[in-house]
Structures are given as structure tokens and as C-alpha cells.
Coordinates of C-alpha atoms and ligand atoms in Angstrom, one line a residue:
M1 CA 36.3 78.8 -111.0
N2 CA 40.0 79.9 -110.8
T3 CA 41.4 83.5 -111.1
N4 CA 42.0 83.1 -115.0
E5 CA 38.4 82.2 -115.5
F6 CA 37.3 84.9 -113.5
T7 CA 39.6 87.4 -115.5
Q8 CA 38.1 86.0 -118.7
Q9 CA 34.6 86.5 -117.4
M10 CA 35.4 90.1 -116.3
K11 CA 37.0 90.9 -119.9
K12 CA 33.9 89.3 -121.6
V13 CA 31.5 91.5 -119.5
Y14 CA 33.8 94.6 -120.1
N15 CA 33.8 94.0 -123.8
R16 CA 30.0 93.5 -123.7
A17 CA 29.6 96.6 -121.8
G18 CA 31.9 98.6 -124.1
S19 CA 30.0 97.5 -127.2
L20 CA 26.6 98.2 -125.6
Y21 CA 28.0 101.9 -124.6
Q22 CA 29.0 102.2 -128.2
R23 CA 25.6 101.1 -129.4
A24 CA 23.7 103.4 -127.0
G25 CA 25.7 106.3 -128.6
E26 CA 24.3 105.5 -132.0
S27 CA 21.3 107.7 -132.9
H28 CA 19.1 104.8 -134.1
V29 CA 19.1 103.1 -130.6
I30 CA 17.1 106.1 -129.4
E31 CA 14.7 105.6 -132.1
Y32 CA 14.3 101.8 -131.2
P33 CA 13.7 101.6 -127.3
A34 CA 13.2 97.7 -127.8
L35 CA 16.8 97.6 -128.9
L36 CA 17.8 99.7 -125.8
A37 CA 15.8 97.4 -123.4
D38 CA 17.7 94.2 -125.1
S39 CA 21.0 95.9 -124.3
L40 CA 20.2 96.6 -121.0
E41 CA 18.9 93.2 -120.4
E42 CA 22.0 91.7 -121.7
L43 CA 24.0 93.9 -119.6
R44 CA 22.2 92.6 -116.5
T45 CA 22.7 89.2 -117.2
S46 CA 26.4 89.8 -117.6
L47 CA 26.4 91.6 -114.3
E48 CA 24.5 88.7 -112.7
E49 CA 27.1 86.1 -114.2
L50 CA 29.8 88.4 -112.8
R51 CA 28.4 88.2 -109.4
V52 CA 28.2 84.6 -109.4
A53 CA 31.7 84.3 -110.4
E54 CA 32.6 86.7 -107.7
E55 CA 30.6 84.5 -105.2
E56 CA 32.5 81.5 -106.4
L57 CA 35.6 83.0 -106.1
R58 CA 35.1 84.3 -102.5
Q59 CA 34.1 80.8 -101.5
Q60 CA 37.2 79.4 -103.2
N61 CA 39.2 82.1 -101.3
E62 CA 37.6 81.1 -98.0
E63 CA 38.5 77.3 -98.5
L64 CA 42.0 78.4 -99.6
Q65 CA 42.4 80.3 -96.4
S66 CA 41.3 77.4 -94.2
A67 CA 43.5 75.1 -96.2
R68 CA 46.4 77.5 -95.6
E69 CA 45.7 77.7 -91.9
T70 CA 45.6 73.8 -91.6
V71 CA 48.9 73.6 -93.5
E72 CA 50.2 76.4 -91.3
A73 CA 49.2 74.4 -88.2
E74 CA 50.7 71.1 -89.5
R75 CA 53.8 73.0 -90.4
Q76 CA 54.0 74.1 -86.9
R77 CA 53.3 70.8 -85.6
Y78 CA 56.1 69.3 -87.6
Q79 CA 58.5 72.3 -86.6
E80 CA 57.9 71.4 -83.0
L81 CA 58.5 67.8 -83.5
F82 CA 61.6 68.7 -85.2
E83 CA 62.7 71.1 -82.7
F84 CA 61.9 68.8 -79.6
A85 CA 62.9 65.5 -81.1
P86 CA 65.3 63.5 -78.8
D87 CA 67.4 62.7 -81.9
G88 CA 69.4 65.2 -83.8
Y89 CA 67.9 66.5 -87.1
L90 CA 69.7 68.3 -89.7
V91 CA 69.2 69.7 -93.2
T92 CA 72.2 70.3 -95.3
D93 CA 72.6 71.4 -99.0
A94 CA 74.0 68.9 -101.2
D95 CA 77.5 69.8 -100.3
G96 CA 76.8 69.1 -96.5
T97 CA 76.6 72.8 -95.4
I98 CA 74.1 72.9 -92.5
R99 CA 71.0 74.8 -93.2
E100 CA 68.7 73.7 -90.6
A101 CA 69.2 71.9 -87.2
N102 CA 67.0 71.2 -84.2
R103 CA 68.1 71.5 -80.7
A104 CA 69.3 68.0 -80.1
A105 CA 71.6 68.4 -83.0
A106 CA 73.0 71.6 -81.7
D107 CA 73.4 69.9 -78.1
L108 CA 75.2 66.9 -79.7
L109 CA 77.5 68.9 -81.6
G110 CA 78.2 71.2 -78.7
I111 CA 77.5 74.4 -80.2
A112 CA 74.7 77.1 -80.1
H113 CA 72.2 76.7 -82.6
N114 CA 72.8 80.2 -84.5
Y115 CA 76.5 79.3 -84.9
L116 CA 75.6 75.9 -86.4
M117 CA 73.9 77.5 -89.5
G118 CA 76.2 77.7 -92.6
K119 CA 78.9 75.3 -91.0
P120 CA 80.0 72.3 -93.1
L121 CA 78.8 69.1 -91.3
I122 CA 82.1 67.6 -91.9
I123 CA 84.0 69.8 -89.4
F124 CA 82.0 67.8 -86.6
I125 CA 83.4 64.5 -87.8
S126 CA 86.4 63.2 -86.2
Q127 CA 89.7 63.9 -88.1
E128 CA 90.4 60.2 -88.9
E129 CA 87.0 59.6 -90.6
R130 CA 86.8 62.9 -92.7
R131 CA 88.2 61.3 -95.7
A132 CA 85.4 58.4 -95.6
F133 CA 82.8 60.9 -94.9
R134 CA 83.7 63.0 -97.9
T135 CA 83.6 59.9 -100.2
K136 CA 80.1 59.1 -99.0
L137 CA 78.9 62.7 -99.3
L138 CA 80.2 62.5 -102.8
R139 CA 78.5 59.3 -103.7
L140 CA 75.2 60.6 -102.0
R141 CA 75.2 63.5 -104.4
E142 CA 75.9 61.3 -107.4
V143 CA 74.1 58.2 -106.7
G144 CA 71.7 59.4 -104.0
S145 CA 71.4 56.3 -102.4
S146 CA 72.8 55.5 -98.8
E147 CA 73.2 52.7 -96.3
R148 CA 70.5 52.5 -93.8
E149 CA 72.7 53.5 -90.9
W150 CA 76.0 54.9 -91.0
E151 CA 78.3 54.8 -87.9
V152 CA 80.8 57.7 -87.2
V153 CA 82.9 59.2 -84.6
V154 CA 81.5 62.7 -83.9
K155 CA 83.8 65.3 -82.5
P156 CA 81.6 68.1 -80.7
R157 CA 83.0 71.7 -80.5
H158 CA 83.9 71.6 -76.9
D159 CA 83.5 68.0 -75.9
N160 CA 84.8 64.5 -76.2
C161 CA 84.4 62.3 -79.3
F162 CA 81.3 59.9 -79.3
H163 CA 79.9 57.2 -81.5
A164 CA 76.9 58.3 -83.6
A165 CA 74.5 56.6 -86.0
L166 CA 73.7 58.7 -89.0
T167 CA 70.8 58.1 -91.3
V168 CA 70.5 60.3 -94.5
A169 CA 67.8 60.9 -97.0
S170 CA 68.2 62.9 -100.2
V171 CA 65.8 65.5 -101.6
R172 CA 65.8 66.0 -105.3
D173 CA 64.4 68.6 -107.7
R174 CA 62.3 67.8 -110.7
Q175 CA 65.4 67.0 -112.8
D176 CA 66.3 64.3 -110.1
K177 CA 69.2 66.5 -108.9
V178 CA 70.1 66.1 -105.3
I179 CA 69.3 69.6 -103.7
S180 CA 69.3 68.8 -100.0
L181 CA 70.2 66.1 -97.5
R182 CA 68.2 65.2 -94.4
W183 CA 70.2 63.8 -91.6
M184 CA 69.4 62.0 -88.3
M185 CA 72.1 61.9 -85.8
R186 CA 71.8 59.5 -82.7
D187 CA 74.3 59.3 -79.8
I188 CA 75.1 55.5 -79.7
T189 CA 77.7 55.5 -77.2
A190 CA 75.6 53.5 -74.7
R191 CA 74.9 51.0 -77.4
K192 CA 78.4 50.6 -78.3
E193 CA 79.5 50.1 -74.6
A194 CA 76.8 47.5 -74.3
E195 CA 78.0 45.8 -77.6
E196 CA 81.6 45.8 -76.2
K197 CA 80.5 44.4 -72.9
I198 CA 78.6 41.7 -74.6
R199 CA 81.6 41.0 -76.9
A200 CA 83.7 40.8 -73.6
Y201 CA 81.3 38.5 -71.9
H202 CA 81.0 36.3 -75.0
L203 CA 84.7 36.0 -74.9
Q204 CA 84.8 35.3 -71.2
N205 CA 82.1 32.9 -71.7
L206 CA 84.1 30.9 -74.4
Q207 CA 87.1 30.9 -72.1
L208 CA 85.1 29.6 -69.3
Q209 CA 83.6 26.9 -71.5
E210 CA 87.1 25.9 -72.6
A211 CA 88.2 25.8 -69.0
S212 CA 85.2 23.8 -67.7
R213 CA 85.7 21.3 -70.8
L214 CA 89.4 20.9 -69.8
K215 CA 88.3 20.4 -66.2
S216 CA 85.9 17.8 -67.2
Q217 CA 88.4 16.1 -69.3
F218 CA 91.0 16.1 -66.5
L219 CA 88.5 15.0 -63.9
A220 CA 87.3 12.1 -66.3
L221 CA 91.0 11.1 -67.1
M222 CA 92.0 11.4 -63.4
S223 CA 89.2 9.3 -61.9
H224 CA 89.5 6.7 -64.6
E225 CA 93.2 6.4 -63.9
L226 CA 92.6 6.1 -60.2
R227 CA 89.8 3.5 -60.5
T228 CA 92.2 0.9 -61.5
P229 CA 94.7 1.0 -58.6
M230 CA 91.8 1.6 -56.1
N231 CA 90.1 -1.7 -57.3
A232 CA 93.2 -3.4 -56.6
I233 CA 93.5 -2.2 -53.2
I234 CA 90.0 -3.1 -52.4
G235 CA 90.4 -6.5 -54.0
F236 CA 93.5 -7.1 -52.1
S237 CA 92.4 -6.1 -48.8
Q238 CA 89.2 -8.0 -49.2
L239 CA 91.3 -11.1 -50.1
L240 CA 93.4 -10.5 -46.9
L241 CA 90.3 -10.3 -44.8
R242 CA 88.9 -13.5 -46.1
Q243 CA 92.1 -15.2 -44.8
R244 CA 92.0 -13.3 -41.7
N245 CA 90.8 -16.0 -39.3
H246 CA 93.8 -17.9 -40.4
N247 CA 96.9 -15.6 -40.8
L248 CA 96.4 -12.0 -39.8
P249 CA 96.9 -10.9 -36.0
S250 CA 93.8 -8.8 -34.9
N251 CA 95.6 -5.3 -35.2
Q252 CA 96.6 -5.9 -38.7
A253 CA 93.2 -7.3 -39.6
N254 CA 91.9 -4.0 -38.1
M255 CA 94.3 -2.0 -40.2
V256 CA 93.2 -3.9 -43.4
E257 CA 89.6 -3.3 -42.6
R258 CA 90.3 0.5 -42.5
I259 CA 92.3 0.2 -45.9
L260 CA 89.1 -1.6 -47.2
N261 CA 86.7 1.1 -45.8
S262 CA 88.8 4.0 -46.9
G263 CA 89.5 2.3 -50.4
K264 CA 85.6 1.9 -50.8
H265 CA 85.0 5.4 -49.8
L266 CA 87.5 6.7 -52.2
L267 CA 86.2 4.5 -55.0
K268 CA 82.7 6.0 -54.5
M269 CA 84.1 9.5 -54.8
I270 CA 86.0 8.5 -58.0
E271 CA 82.9 6.9 -59.4
E272 CA 80.9 10.2 -58.6
I273 CA 83.5 12.3 -60.3
L274 CA 83.6 10.0 -63.2
D275 CA 79.8 10.0 -63.5
F276 CA 79.6 13.8 -63.2
S277 CA 82.2 14.5 -65.8
K278 CA 80.4 11.9 -68.2
L279 CA 77.2 13.9 -67.4
E280 CA 78.6 17.1 -68.0
A281 CA 80.1 16.1 -71.3
G282 CA 76.8 14.6 -72.3
R283 CA 78.5 11.1 -72.6
L284 CA 76.3 9.5 -70.4
D285 CA 73.4 7.1 -71.8
L286 CA 70.5 5.5 -70.1
D287 CA 70.1 1.8 -70.3
L288 CA 66.4 1.5 -70.6
A289 CA 64.5 -1.7 -69.6
E290 CA 61.2 -2.8 -67.6
F291 CA 61.6 -3.8 -64.1
N292 CA 59.6 -3.8 -60.6
L293 CA 60.0 -0.5 -58.9
V294 CA 58.9 -1.9 -55.6
G295 CA 61.4 -4.6 -56.0
L296 CA 64.3 -2.0 -56.4
V297 CA 63.3 -0.1 -53.6
K298 CA 63.4 -3.0 -51.2
E299 CA 66.7 -4.3 -52.5
T300 CA 68.1 -0.8 -52.1
V301 CA 66.9 -0.4 -48.6
E302 CA 68.2 -3.8 -47.6
E303 CA 71.6 -2.9 -49.0
L304 CA 71.7 0.2 -46.8
Q305 CA 70.0 -1.3 -43.7
C306 CA 73.2 -2.0 -41.9
L307 CA 74.2 1.5 -42.2
A308 CA 71.0 2.6 -40.7
E309 CA 71.4 0.2 -37.8
Q310 CA 75.0 1.4 -37.1
K311 CA 73.3 4.6 -36.0
Q312 CA 70.2 2.9 -34.5
L313 CA 67.9 4.5 -37.1
E314 CA 64.8 2.8 -38.4
L315 CA 64.7 2.6 -42.2
N316 CA 61.2 1.8 -43.3
I317 CA 59.4 1.3 -46.7
Q318 CA 55.7 2.1 -47.7
C319 CA 54.9 1.4 -51.1
C320 CA 51.4 2.2 -52.6
L321 CA 51.8 1.1 -56.2
D322 CA 49.0 -0.9 -58.0
N323 CA 51.2 -1.3 -60.8
P324 CA 55.0 -1.6 -59.8
C325 CA 56.3 -1.8 -63.4
V326 CA 58.4 0.9 -64.8
V327 CA 60.6 1.4 -67.7
N328 CA 63.9 3.1 -66.7
D329 CA 67.5 2.6 -66.1
K330 CA 67.5 0.3 -63.2
A331 CA 71.1 0.9 -62.1
R332 CA 71.0 4.7 -62.4
L333 CA 67.6 4.8 -60.5
R334 CA 69.4 2.7 -57.8
Q335 CA 72.2 5.1 -57.8
I336 CA 69.8 8.1 -57.1
L337 CA 68.1 6.0 -54.3
V338 CA 71.4 5.2 -52.7
N339 CA 72.4 8.8 -52.7
L340 CA 69.2 10.0 -51.1
I341 CA 69.1 7.3 -48.7
S342 CA 72.6 7.4 -47.5
N343 CA 72.5 11.2 -47.3
A344 CA 69.3 10.8 -45.1
I345 CA 71.2 8.2 -42.8
K346 CA 74.4 10.5 -42.9
F347 CA 72.4 13.6 -42.0
T348 CA 70.1 12.1 -39.2
D349 CA 71.4 11.3 -35.7
S350 CA 68.2 10.0 -34.2
G351 CA 64.7 9.1 -35.3
S352 CA 63.9 7.2 -38.7
I353 CA 64.0 7.3 -42.3
L354 CA 61.0 6.5 -44.5
L355 CA 60.9 5.5 -48.3
E356 CA 57.6 6.0 -49.7
A357 CA 56.7 5.0 -53.4
Q358 CA 53.3 6.0 -54.9
E359 CA 51.6 6.4 -58.1
L360 CA 50.8 10.1 -59.0
S361 CA 48.9 9.2 -62.2
D362 CA 48.5 6.5 -64.6
N363 CA 51.9 7.4 -66.2
R364 CA 53.7 9.1 -63.3
V365 CA 55.4 7.8 -60.1
A366 CA 57.0 9.2 -57.1
I367 CA 59.6 8.0 -54.6
A368 CA 60.2 10.0 -51.4
V369 CA 62.8 9.7 -48.9
K370 CA 61.8 11.4 -45.5
D371 CA 64.3 11.8 -42.7
T372 CA 64.2 13.2 -39.2
G373 CA 67.6 14.7 -39.5
I374 CA 69.3 18.1 -39.2
G375 CA 67.4 19.5 -42.0
I376 CA 68.4 22.4 -44.4
D377 CA 68.3 26.0 -44.0
P378 CA 65.7 27.6 -46.4
S379 CA 68.4 30.0 -47.8
D380 CA 70.4 27.0 -48.8
L381 CA 67.5 24.9 -50.5
Q382 CA 68.2 26.7 -53.8
H383 CA 71.9 25.7 -54.0
I384 CA 71.4 22.2 -52.8
F385 CA 71.6 20.6 -56.3
Q386 CA 74.7 22.6 -57.5
E387 CA 77.8 20.5 -57.9
F388 CA 80.4 20.5 -55.3
R389 CA 78.0 22.4 -53.0
Q390 CA 78.0 21.2 -49.4
I391 CA 75.8 23.6 -47.3
N392 CA 76.4 24.6 -43.8
Q393 CA 80.1 23.3 -43.9
S394 CA 80.4 23.2 -40.0
L395 CA 77.6 20.7 -39.8
T396 CA 78.3 18.7 -42.8
R397 CA 81.9 18.6 -43.4
D398 CA 82.7 16.0 -40.7
R399 CA 80.2 13.7 -42.4
G400 CA 82.3 13.4 -45.5
G401 CA 81.2 13.4 -49.1
T402 CA 82.1 15.2 -52.4
G403 CA 79.1 17.4 -52.9
L404 CA 78.2 15.7 -55.9
G405 CA 75.7 13.2 -55.2
L406 CA 72.8 15.5 -55.3
A407 CA 74.1 17.2 -58.5
I408 CA 74.4 13.8 -60.1
S409 CA 70.9 12.6 -58.9
D410 CA 69.4 15.9 -60.3
R411 CA 71.0 15.5 -63.7
L412 CA 70.1 11.8 -63.8
V413 CA 66.5 12.5 -62.9
R414 CA 66.1 15.2 -65.5
M415 CA 67.7 13.0 -68.1
M416 CA 64.7 10.6 -67.1
Q417 CA 62.4 13.3 -67.8
G418 CA 61.5 13.5 -64.1
K419 CA 62.1 16.1 -61.3
I420 CA 63.4 16.0 -57.9
K421 CA 62.0 18.4 -55.2
V422 CA 63.2 19.1 -51.5
E423 CA 61.1 20.2 -48.6
S424 CA 63.0 20.7 -45.3
Q425 CA 63.0 22.3 -41.9
L426 CA 65.9 23.2 -39.9
G427 CA 66.4 20.7 -36.9
E428 CA 63.2 18.6 -37.9
G429 CA 64.1 16.8 -41.1
S430 CA 64.0 16.8 -45.0
T431 CA 62.1 15.2 -47.6
F432 CA 63.6 14.6 -51.0
Q433 CA 60.8 13.5 -53.8
V434 CA 61.8 12.1 -57.2
E435 CA 58.9 12.3 -59.7
L436 CA 59.4 10.2 -62.8
P437 CA 57.4 9.1 -65.9
R438 CA 56.4 5.4 -65.5
Q439 CA 57.9 5.0 -69.1
I440 CA 60.8 7.2 -70.4
P441 CA 59.8 8.2 -73.9
V442 CA 62.8 6.9 -75.8
E443 CA 63.3 10.0 -78.0
L444 CA 63.6 12.2 -74.8
E445 CA 66.4 10.1 -73.4
V446 CA 69.0 12.5 -74.2
I447 CA 69.7 15.2 -71.5
S448 CA 68.8 18.9 -72.4
Ligands
ADP1 P1 77.5 14.9 -50.2 O1 78.4 14.0 -50.8 O2 78.3 16.2 -49.4 O3 76.6 14.2 -49.4 P2 75.3 15.8 -51.9 O4 75.3 16.3 -53.0 O5 74.7 14.3 -51.8 O6 76.9 15.7 -51.4 O7 74.6 16.7 -50.7 C1 74.9 18.0 -50.9 C2 74.8 18.6 -49.4 O8 73.2 18.7 -49.3 C3 75.2 17.9 -48.3 O9 76.7 18.2 -48.0 C4 74.3 18.4 -47.2 O10 74.9 19.7 -46.7 C5 73.1 18.6 -47.9 N1 72.2 17.5 -47.7 C6 71.8 16.5 -48.5 N2 70.9 15.6 -48.1 C7 70.7 16.0 -46.7 C8 69.6 15.7 -45.9 N3 69.0 14.5 -46.1 N4 69.6 16.3 -44.9 C9 70.4 17.4 -44.6 N5 71.2 18.1 -45.5 C10 71.4 17.2 -46.6

């Protein structure tokens, strides 16, 4: 029952009581006690109805009170949320005059909360952006829509400008007229700085990529150009040495031999630089074919045996492969083995070098090169495959090399869908192990 119904009920009872009163005054009622009893009964019924109505109303009142309390508690909760929200919240009228603001908004605008009320929001927008702000405000009033987020430069009362993100929503009346605007203001200085840094890094990255591309291009060109005269030097010195027994005095033969050795050394370096620049540019392809891995290991060891003998090192092989057939690029795998074995010889002064080939599973094989050489410091192990990296310069510098061999081997092994690992103990030796698929899946041949 609502108040109207209750008033109606009251009116009905009042009218009825009135008419009964009137009737009671009439003389014939006294003469007819039954009529009086009827009237009294009717009055009692009306009074009871009224009581029921009153109870109903009281109950409704209680419910209303409790609903009001709930609403008040909610309002309080939202007020606290509004007050203590980390972002600035403001309510303005449609013209942008501030009517409500939370603490964060007052802090952001650098002004005490009570001075904020009644001020136009635009006075806190930097001079340069006020025109655009005004236009947007007008649009908001007319169209009501807004972009999701809108960036402005805010000028607090007593502080320096900062970048802020504004989000605004309009509140309308029943005639769809904008009556107020709710604003959220967030300081995005840190985000802006981060964006600026990312932009700078990106630019720097592009410049570095370009520099790296130019470097690779230069290396490729230079090594290509150097290879031809170097091949001529090697070829002619070999020719001279072949006739040595007939024509050259021994001191000259010795000089030619040194020319030949230096030439070979330089050619190896040039080849490495060329390979590396090709790998960097992604212009190196694998030439896949089936071959006998044990055969390749034996051939490579034989080829380098004399180098080991020169240093009185033992160079041994241990192959435990049931099936020695693999599909890979034979020349490139030989290049990897040559690099690992020559390093082992180069960095070992006494003891031995062992080449182990084994099956890891049906479709994976491993080749390990173990030496008893100078070893590698644990802190250097993580850099060992980086290009141009020669660790412990004082120990390795006098042993020659470009610092490219392992970088090339690592990239080649990755191209072959394998991996290269190293374990080492300073002063005791190192083990380089190459793990490879028995057969390189053709579609995976491209380097990542
Ligand atoms: P380099 O042409 O200098 O040999 P590498 O890339 O082949 O270049 O090797 C990089 C560095 O790793 C070497 O200069 C050396 O310091 C270290 N290194 C490689 N193999 C061994 C090894 N078997 N024992 C000790 N140090 C090694």
C-alpha cells in the first residue's frame, strides 16, 4: 500500500464515520437498535481495515528506511572510493566549471580542494592547448561523445606542466541534454617518458642495424677482394717451392715457405670473415647430402694430425655409431670439426685430444672434442660463442686467430638444427660437444 492508497482509505473511513454519526443523530435510529448495531459493526470493520492499512504502511516504512540506509552506506563507499582513488576525478557542469573533485585531482592541479570548486577546468590546461580544449568541450556539449582517451598538457597552479590523459563521460537529463561531465585525469608523464625512450631506442636500433648491415657489406666485399690476390700469393709460392730442389737457395726457400704459411693463415681469416658476413646476411645455404659421419671424422683428424704431432699431442678418435649415415652439409660440418680440433690443438700444450662420435637417439648424433689444454674460465663460457670474442687475451692473443671460428660454428650448428655446448675447467681442459639431427629436415634448413 502506498501513501495515496492509505489517504484514500482514511477518507473512506472518515466519510463512513461521518455518515454513521449523522445517521445516529436521526431519531428513528434510537427506535431501531438493530440499525445502530449494524452501523457500529460497519465502523469497526472500517477501523480494522484502517489498522491493517496502517500496519502495512509501517512495514513499508521500515523497509524504506533500511533501503535508505543501504543506499547511504553505498553512497559513503563510493564517496570514499572517489576521495581516495589514485587518479583524479572531477565533476563539472556542461560548461566545464568544477563542481566536485577528489583529493588526487586537487593534488594534480596543485590547489587546495576548496579553492577548486567553481573554477573552470580550462584554467588548468596549458595555454597552447586551451583552444583545442574549448573546441572539444563544445563538441562534448553538443554531440556528447568523446574519444576514449584524450591527452593534454596540464598546468598546475604552482607547479610545472605535465602530460595527462583525460577520460570524460557526459551525464544527460531526460531531454537528453548534457547536464554535467565526469572527468578522470591521470598523470602520464612516466608513460610519455617511457614512450620517448622506446622511440629513441628504436631509432638507435635502426641506426645500429644499418651500421651492422654496412659493416657486413664491407666485410663481404673486402674479404672477397682479398681472396683473389691471396690465392695468387699461395699458388705462386707453392709453385716456387715445388721447384725448390732445383732452383732456390735454402734461405730463399725458407722465406717462400713463410710467405706460403702466412698466406694460408690470411686466407683462412679471410674465409672466416666472408663466411661470417654471409651468415649474418642470411646468405649462406646448406648443401645437404647423405654421407658417412665416421668417415668424415677420420678424414678431418688425419688432415690435422700433423698439427698435433708438431706439438707432440695425441689426437685420437672413438666412434660408437651403429649407423654412421647422416644427412647434412659435409663441407660445413668438416669446417666445424676443423675449427674445434684446431682450437683444441692451439690451446693445448701437453696431453691429448680425443674425438668422440656417438648416437644420442635414433635421430640424434653427437660429436665431442675433448682436450687437456688451458681450459676456459667459467665467467668466459657465456661469451665464448660471440663473434670476435677472444677470451683471456693474455693467454690466447699469441696463439693467433680472429675470434670468429666458434661464432661461425655456433651459427652453422644452429642452422643444422643442432646445438653446441661447452664444458671446461681452467688448467684442466675443455670439451666442446656438437649435437645434430641425423637428418636435417629440409624445411628447417633456414637459419632463424
Ligand atoms: P679463435 O680464432 O681466436 O680461435 P674462436 O672463436 O675459435 O676464435 O675461439 C674464441 C676463443 O675461445 C679463443 O680465442 C679462445 O680464447 C677460446 N677457446 C676456444 N676453444 C678453446 C679451447 N679448446 N680451449 C681453451 N680456449 C678455447
